XYZ file of N, CA and C in Angstrom:
543
model
N 13.222 -154.247 -85.576
C 13.510 -153.116 -84.580
C 13.194 -153.797 -83.024
N 12.041 -154.478 -83.238
C 11.589 -155.049 -81.840
C 12.287 -156.358 -81.409
N 13.538 -156.472 -81.566
C 14.250 -157.793 -81.130
C 14.563 -157.604 -79.532
N 13.587 -158.404 -78.745
C 13.654 -158.364 -77.323
C 14.995 -158.913 -76.873
N 15.706 -159.822 -77.562
C 17.126 -160.247 -77.173
C 18.107 -159.018 -77.175
N 17.804 -157.973 -77.620
C 18.783 -156.716 -77.444
C 18.375 -155.685 -76.479
N 17.159 -155.976 -75.826
C 16.725 -155.269 -74.736
C 17.090 -156.029 -73.319
N 17.632 -155.207 -72.501
C 17.873 -156.074 -71.024
C 16.994 -155.211 -69.893
N 16.505 -156.018 -69.214
C 15.484 -155.698 -68.181
C 16.043 -156.185 -66.566
N 16.290 -155.247 -65.792
C 16.959 -155.578 -64.516
C 15.959 -155.026 -63.359
N 16.032 -155.726 -62.503
C 15.248 -155.355 -61.157
C 16.042 -154.252 -60.483
N 15.419 -153.254 -59.948
C 16.004 -152.032 -59.199
C 15.734 -152.555 -57.747
N 16.190 -151.606 -56.636
C 16.147 -151.920 -55.356
C 14.827 -152.601 -55.098
N 14.506 -153.525 -54.297
C 13.312 -154.327 -54.040
C 12.185 -153.495 -53.209
N 12.675 -152.570 -52.514
C 11.770 -151.460 -51.950
C 10.855 -150.784 -52.722
N 11.405 -150.618 -54.034
C 10.824 -149.746 -55.146
C 9.780 -150.389 -56.009
N 10.008 -151.901 -55.995
C 9.119 -152.590 -56.895
C 9.281 -152.405 -58.449
N 10.361 -151.492 -58.779
C 10.559 -151.085 -60.091
C 11.623 -151.861 -60.774
N 11.646 -151.841 -62.102
C 12.670 -152.453 -62.835
C 13.190 -151.464 -63.978
N 14.424 -151.637 -64.532
C 14.941 -150.804 -65.609
C 14.884 -151.635 -66.897
N 14.553 -151.125 -68.094
C 14.829 -151.779 -69.300
C 15.788 -150.865 -70.100
N 16.667 -151.514 -70.798
C 17.531 -150.407 -71.573
C 17.729 -151.106 -72.825
N 18.066 -150.216 -74.011
C 18.497 -150.684 -75.268
C 19.570 -149.698 -75.817
N 20.248 -150.128 -76.700
C 21.024 -149.300 -77.451
C 20.805 -149.233 -78.982
N 20.674 -148.103 -79.626
C 20.538 -147.821 -80.799
C 21.595 -147.085 -81.715
N 21.827 -147.512 -82.860
C 22.820 -146.952 -83.740
C 22.258 -146.385 -85.124
N 23.063 -145.317 -85.807
C 22.319 -144.857 -86.858
C 21.081 -144.158 -86.682
N 20.893 -143.654 -85.721
C 19.657 -142.888 -85.419
C 19.555 -141.614 -86.300
N 18.349 -141.489 -87.025
C 18.065 -140.446 -87.884
C 17.168 -139.465 -87.564
N 16.724 -139.572 -86.118
C 15.552 -138.551 -85.731
C 15.884 -138.234 -84.142
N 17.007 -137.801 -83.954
C 17.678 -137.527 -82.581
C 16.717 -136.222 -82.101
N 16.745 -135.184 -83.232
C 16.031 -133.866 -82.807
C 14.644 -134.140 -82.458
N 13.919 -134.960 -83.071
C 12.492 -135.237 -82.716
C 12.347 -136.192 -81.528
N 13.229 -137.030 -81.324
C 13.205 -137.747 -79.962
C 13.460 -136.958 -78.850
N 14.200 -136.052 -79.036
C 14.809 -135.105 -77.757
C 13.440 -134.402 -77.598
N 12.929 -133.738 -78.501
C 11.580 -133.020 -78.291
C 10.518 -133.678 -77.561
N 10.391 -134.855 -77.961
C 9.317 -135.994 -77.590
C 9.589 -136.201 -76.162
N 10.881 -136.494 -75.679
C 11.220 -136.702 -74.264
C 11.110 -135.346 -73.409
N 11.432 -134.399 -73.910
C 11.364 -133.102 -73.341
C 9.726 -132.678 -73.021
N 8.824 -132.878 -73.916
C 7.384 -132.896 -73.707
C 6.713 -133.835 -72.983
N 7.513 -134.938 -72.701
C 6.892 -135.863 -71.885
C 6.046 -136.915 -72.839
N 6.084 -136.578 -74.006
C 5.325 -137.680 -75.046
C 6.187 -139.022 -74.883
N 7.385 -139.109 -74.808
C 8.336 -140.433 -74.621
C 8.440 -140.349 -73.146
N 8.145 -141.640 -72.400
C 8.461 -141.849 -70.988
C 9.814 -142.721 -70.926
N 11.057 -142.037 -71.194
C 12.137 -142.731 -71.036
C 13.342 -141.798 -70.827
N 14.644 -142.305 -70.624
C 15.760 -141.250 -70.615
C 16.525 -141.885 -71.981
N 16.972 -140.730 -72.722
C 17.902 -141.100 -73.892
C 19.238 -140.402 -73.399
N 20.072 -141.282 -73.447
C 21.506 -140.784 -73.105
C 22.627 -141.067 -74.396
N 23.594 -140.290 -74.065
C 24.872 -140.429 -74.994
C 25.560 -141.664 -74.697
N 25.722 -142.613 -75.590
C 26.628 -143.876 -75.083
C 27.854 -143.384 -75.096
N 28.440 -142.386 -75.580
C 29.805 -142.096 -75.435
C 30.287 -141.765 -73.866
N 29.031 -141.735 -73.015
C 29.492 -141.302 -71.476
C 28.899 -142.838 -70.852
N 28.542 -143.735 -71.454
C 28.186 -144.922 -70.654
C 29.216 -146.089 -71.048
N 29.880 -146.482 -69.855
C 30.914 -147.478 -70.062
C 30.281 -148.848 -70.011
N 29.224 -148.850 -69.405
C 28.673 -150.478 -69.102
C 27.101 -149.945 -68.726
N 26.190 -150.850 -68.872
C 24.935 -150.753 -68.411
C 24.551 -150.512 -66.949
N 25.768 -151.277 -66.144
C 25.437 -151.132 -64.623
C 25.487 -149.812 -64.201
N 26.402 -148.838 -64.971
C 26.342 -147.419 -64.569
C 25.098 -146.818 -64.669
N 24.386 -147.261 -65.618
C 22.870 -146.721 -65.649
C 21.964 -147.127 -64.537
N 22.101 -148.485 -64.505
C 21.418 -149.236 -63.345
C 21.543 -148.575 -62.154
N 22.742 -148.207 -61.625
C 23.083 -147.660 -60.453
C 22.412 -146.222 -60.142
N 22.498 -145.441 -61.583
C 21.812 -143.915 -61.304
C 20.302 -144.118 -61.401
N 19.761 -145.288 -61.963
C 18.335 -145.318 -62.075
C 17.669 -145.859 -60.705
N 18.602 -146.676 -59.955
C 18.255 -147.251 -58.614
C 18.183 -145.855 -57.655
N 19.086 -145.090 -57.857
C 19.169 -143.907 -56.962
C 17.637 -143.036 -57.368
N 17.457 -142.959 -58.482
C 16.295 -142.142 -59.024
C 14.965 -142.930 -58.651
N 14.932 -144.338 -58.571
C 13.741 -144.985 -58.129
C 13.442 -144.852 -56.876
N 14.624 -145.063 -55.905
C 14.445 -144.809 -54.314
C 14.043 -143.196 -53.976
N 14.722 -142.217 -54.763
C 14.246 -140.931 -54.531
C 12.884 -140.783 -54.774
N 12.345 -141.529 -56.020
C 10.896 -141.237 -56.309
C 10.007 -141.795 -55.252
N 10.218 -143.108 -54.880
C 9.595 -143.728 -53.738
C 9.563 -143.002 -52.512
N 10.472 -142.227 -52.122
C 10.589 -141.500 -51.076
C 10.268 -140.205 -51.147
N 9.730 -139.781 -52.251
C 9.416 -138.444 -52.525
C 10.621 -137.342 -52.278
N 11.845 -137.695 -52.617
C 12.853 -137.028 -52.418
C 13.580 -136.654 -53.667
N 13.121 -136.450 -54.897
C 13.720 -136.212 -55.979
C 14.090 -134.721 -56.013
N 15.307 -134.535 -56.685
C 15.842 -133.189 -56.810
C 15.237 -132.589 -58.282
N 14.828 -133.348 -59.109
C 14.504 -132.999 -60.348
C 12.964 -133.189 -60.550
N 12.374 -132.884 -61.824
C 10.740 -133.082 -61.788
C 10.440 -134.585 -62.570
N 11.184 -135.314 -62.901
C 10.624 -136.541 -63.156
C 11.884 -137.493 -62.922
N 11.330 -138.851 -62.970
C 12.349 -140.140 -62.802
C 13.369 -140.034 -63.867
N 13.178 -139.545 -64.998
C 14.094 -139.683 -66.060
C 15.205 -138.614 -65.948
N 14.566 -137.392 -65.717
C 15.757 -136.235 -65.456
C 16.443 -136.674 -64.173
N 15.881 -137.368 -63.089
C 16.638 -137.690 -62.054
C 17.716 -138.654 -62.331
N 17.290 -139.544 -63.320
C 18.225 -140.693 -63.875
C 19.474 -139.882 -64.416
N 19.213 -139.079 -65.300
C 20.406 -138.252 -65.975
C 21.189 -137.438 -65.033
N 20.588 -136.951 -63.848
C 21.205 -136.073 -62.867
C 21.964 -136.911 -61.927
N 21.429 -138.272 -61.909
C 22.201 -139.246 -60.979
C 23.650 -139.697 -61.798
N 23.424 -139.579 -62.912
C 24.647 -140.255 -63.905
C 25.918 -139.067 -63.627
N 25.555 -137.764 -63.478
C 26.470 -136.778 -63.168
C 27.164 -136.655 -61.944
N 28.452 -136.172 -61.880
C 28.862 -135.735 -60.405
C 28.519 -134.456 -60.047
N 28.057 -133.757 -61.048
C 27.697 -132.211 -60.983
C 26.320 -132.083 -59.954
N 26.302 -131.061 -59.194
C 25.030 -130.781 -58.407
C 24.102 -129.783 -59.363
N 24.700 -129.443 -60.569
C 23.931 -128.456 -61.428
C 23.043 -129.418 -62.427
N 21.655 -129.249 -62.273
C 20.796 -130.155 -63.015
C 20.872 -129.833 -64.388
N 20.763 -128.583 -64.778
C 20.917 -128.453 -66.185
C 22.170 -128.834 -66.793
N 23.234 -128.420 -66.183
C 24.477 -129.189 -66.692
C 24.576 -130.628 -66.923
N 23.832 -131.339 -65.938
C 23.871 -132.750 -66.051
C 22.911 -133.219 -67.364
N 21.763 -132.728 -67.274
C 20.914 -132.741 -68.592
C 21.487 -132.773 -69.776
N 22.432 -131.808 -70.008
C 22.901 -131.259 -71.326
C 24.063 -132.211 -71.596
N 24.972 -132.645 -70.446
C 25.947 -133.508 -70.669
C 25.589 -134.742 -70.969
N 24.555 -135.541 -70.359
C 24.174 -137.035 -70.495
C 23.033 -137.032 -71.306
N 22.313 -136.200 -71.693
C 21.203 -136.091 -72.556
C 21.676 -136.223 -73.842
N 20.868 -136.625 -74.879
C 21.173 -136.432 -76.439
C 21.259 -135.057 -76.813
N 21.879 -134.930 -77.899
C 21.828 -133.835 -78.799
C 21.167 -133.832 -80.097
N 20.732 -132.752 -80.908
C 19.971 -133.169 -82.112
C 20.636 -133.858 -83.223
N 22.148 -133.893 -82.939
C 22.891 -134.312 -83.997
C 23.439 -135.840 -83.827
N 23.235 -136.257 -82.510
C 23.489 -137.554 -82.089
C 22.965 -138.690 -82.957
N 23.712 -139.761 -83.406
C 23.357 -140.785 -84.020
C 23.437 -142.170 -83.445
N 23.845 -142.204 -82.123
C 23.775 -143.271 -81.339
C 23.201 -142.817 -80.073
N 22.013 -143.755 -79.491
C 21.431 -143.478 -78.317
C 21.328 -144.455 -77.224
N 21.390 -144.528 -76.168
C 21.159 -145.388 -75.186
C 19.865 -144.987 -74.490
N 18.738 -146.060 -74.620
C 17.442 -145.686 -73.903
C 17.394 -146.355 -72.708
N 16.641 -145.852 -71.882
C 16.422 -146.563 -70.406
C 14.739 -146.227 -70.136
N 14.019 -147.091 -69.784
C 12.887 -147.013 -69.025
C 12.728 -147.440 -67.639
N 12.168 -146.783 -66.814
C 11.963 -147.319 -65.438
C 10.412 -147.677 -65.255
N 10.182 -148.757 -64.660
C 8.932 -149.330 -64.903
C 8.630 -150.301 -63.699
N 7.305 -150.593 -63.808
C 6.990 -151.835 -62.896
C 6.903 -153.251 -63.625
N 7.079 -154.357 -62.990
C 7.174 -155.475 -63.687
C 6.409 -155.636 -64.743
N 6.778 -156.180 -66.037
C 6.093 -156.503 -67.101
C 5.354 -155.224 -67.910
N 5.798 -154.108 -67.542
C 5.219 -152.797 -68.091
C 6.155 -151.774 -68.665
N 7.401 -152.261 -69.330
C 8.431 -151.484 -69.716
C 7.955 -150.337 -70.593
N 7.112 -150.767 -71.773
C 6.706 -149.784 -72.484
C 8.137 -149.411 -73.543
N 9.069 -150.108 -73.452
C 10.265 -150.011 -74.355
C 10.045 -150.432 -75.622
N 9.093 -151.165 -76.096
C 9.183 -151.732 -77.376
C 8.338 -150.464 -78.225
N 7.358 -149.965 -77.578
C 6.580 -148.828 -78.018
C 7.543 -147.639 -78.096
N 8.438 -147.284 -77.230
C 9.570 -146.191 -77.303
C 10.455 -146.610 -78.583
N 11.040 -147.938 -78.685
C 11.775 -148.409 -79.986
C 11.186 -148.018 -81.138
N 9.669 -148.268 -81.275
C 9.175 -148.127 -82.468
C 9.154 -146.503 -82.932
N 9.274 -145.874 -82.115
C 9.530 -144.227 -82.443
C 10.798 -143.926 -83.098
N 11.711 -144.776 -82.827
C 13.144 -144.566 -83.168
C 13.565 -145.065 -84.585
N 14.084 -144.147 -85.465
C 14.635 -144.440 -86.861
C 16.013 -144.758 -86.494
N 16.338 -146.161 -86.265
C 17.719 -146.422 -86.176
C 17.878 -147.967 -86.000
N 18.784 -148.587 -85.780
C 19.192 -149.882 -85.655
C 19.531 -150.359 -84.352
N 18.565 -151.339 -83.623
C 18.591 -151.708 -82.273
C 19.995 -152.783 -82.478
N 21.014 -152.647 -81.369
C 22.061 -153.489 -81.591
C 22.329 -153.893 -80.114
N 23.044 -154.798 -79.916
C 23.433 -155.554 -78.544
C 24.052 -154.386 -77.672
N 23.997 -154.614 -76.559
C 24.427 -153.580 -75.397
C 26.116 -153.662 -75.209
N 26.426 -155.033 -75.902
C 27.863 -155.142 -75.647
C 28.551 -154.181 -76.715
N 27.856 -153.509 -77.629
C 28.498 -152.615 -78.465
C 28.775 -151.590 -77.935
N 28.313 -151.130 -76.579
C 28.642 -149.823 -75.867
C 30.388 -149.767 -75.806
N 30.997 -150.957 -75.550
C 32.476 -151.078 -75.516
C 33.085 -150.248 -76.713
N 32.528 -150.131 -77.903
C 32.944 -149.692 -79.020
C 32.570 -148.103 -79.343
N 31.733 -147.647 -78.299
C 31.039 -146.394 -78.502
C 31.596 -145.296 -77.206
N 31.965 -145.917 -76.184
C 32.178 -145.076 -75.062
C 33.567 -144.203 -75.307
N 33.608 -143.041 -75.066
C 34.840 -142.160 -75.161
C 35.670 -142.233 -73.809
N 36.505 -142.719 -73.833
C 37.218 -143.059 -72.346
C 38.023 -141.702 -71.997
N 38.494 -140.855 -72.736
C 38.848 -139.428 -72.299
C 37.804 -138.522 -71.904
N 36.755 -138.713 -72.596
C 35.520 -137.946 -72.216
C 35.096 -138.376 -70.851
N 34.952 -139.572 -70.537
C 34.446 -140.124 -69.307
C 35.406 -139.826 -68.214
N 36.642 -139.916 -68.520
C 37.635 -139.636 -67.392
C 37.621 -138.166 -67.183
N 37.410 -137.382 -68.045
C 37.161 -135.857 -67.892
C 35.951 -135.425 -67.102
N 34.794 -136.289 -67.356
C 33.311 -136.048 -66.795
C 33.332 -136.423 -65.455
N 34.037 -137.636 -65.127
C 33.926 -137.909 -63.869
C 35.242 -137.451 -62.926
N 35.988 -136.850 -63.524
C 37.189 -136.318 -62.794
C 38.140 -137.396 -62.272
N 38.549 -138.377 -63.173
C 39.350 -139.524 -62.865
C 40.805 -139.126 -62.765
N 41.547 -139.516 -61.677
C 42.733 -139.147 -61.726
C 43.653 -140.230 -62.735
N 45.032 -139.754 -62.908
C 45.934 -140.670 -63.674
C 46.024 -141.931 -62.862
N 46.308 -141.881 -61.499
C 46.342 -142.851 -60.590
C 45.299 -143.837 -60.778
N 43.935 -143.202 -60.534
C 42.785 -144.156 -60.838
C 42.607 -144.733 -61.953
N 42.995 -144.094 -63.212
C 42.738 -144.668 -64.532
C 43.740 -145.953 -64.650
N 45.037 -145.848 -63.766
C 45.948 -146.973 -64.085
C 45.912 -147.987 -63.175
N 45.160 -147.706 -62.290
C 45.035 -148.625 -60.984
C 43.676 -149.157 -60.666
N 42.619 -148.832 -61.286
C 41.329 -149.287 -61.093
C 40.466 -149.521 -62.130
N 39.582 -150.146 -62.287
C 38.382 -150.477 -63.606
C 37.660 -148.911 -63.513
N 37.585 -148.408 -64.538
C 36.745 -147.240 -64.863
C 35.503 -147.339 -64.413
N 34.789 -148.319 -64.576
C 33.485 -148.614 -64.262
C 33.560 -148.464 -62.622
N 34.483 -149.153 -61.839
C 34.312 -149.043 -60.404
C 34.331 -147.690 -60.098
N 35.265 -146.970 -60.629
C 35.433 -145.405 -60.146
C 34.095 -144.540 -60.402
N 33.466 -144.767 -61.571
C 32.340 -144.086 -61.985
C 30.967 -144.638 -61.007
N 31.049 -145.891 -60.619
C 29.751 -146.253 -59.746
C 30.082 -145.797 -58.386
N 31.409 -145.560 -57.933
C 31.679 -145.238 -56.563
C 31.095 -143.649 -56.670
N 31.446 -143.011 -57.842
C 31.178 -141.411 -57.689
C 29.659 -141.379 -57.712
N 28.840 -142.290 -58.646
C 27.472 -142.067 -58.467
C 26.915 -142.177 -57.215
N 27.422 -143.352 -56.669
C 26.627 -143.694 -55.299
C 27.174 -142.763 -54.420
N 28.225 -142.142 -54.256
C 28.549 -141.229 -53.245
C 28.312 -139.714 -53.531
N 27.728 -139.451 -54.680
C 27.511 -137.896 -55.035
C 26.548 -137.236 -54.219
N 25.732 -137.962 -53.400
C 25.031 -136.979 -52.504
C 25.722 -136.446 -51.314
N 26.843 -136.995 -51.044
C 27.599 -136.563 -49.978
C 29.008 -136.356 -49.995
N 29.299 -136.407 -51.331
C 30.785 -136.091 -51.470
C 30.814 -135.129 -52.687
N 31.748 -134.186 -52.726
C 31.917 -133.304 -53.928
C 33.129 -133.622 -54.801
N 32.891 -133.756 -55.923
C 34.246 -134.142 -56.814
C 34.601 -132.890 -57.708
């Protein structure tokens, strides 16, 4: 379970001094327990539905916005992890964003992200709480639901046919503070 090669760590905005670590798990047997632990604060991470994640970069952009908001005391939500989920969504409704991107009790595939200082990810401890198989992040391409993503991000037919879905999603995440979709 603790295969570090399947966990990716990337630096966020240098002004924050923070990093993001990410992992993908399949055949998860304890999603209900995980959801409860995240909601109670016992697990310090964001747990997302991989069906709505096209690429880890999408999560990095949302996490970067969350980290900058955190550093500048401008978060809309109560924690950096709910802020990450909120930033993934184009909705201005916090509850709707958390329900859409957060896991459900019946989910058996999960995408995990922690935001942390250098060398302090804690992701291996989080992974030890999950009954599932850690898989390479490249498997996201087999898990994302293109039609659900297009609906969630309100992608037009023209956009779907003439640009990369990831580019459209990242543009929406980056501009969601000042553009309504």
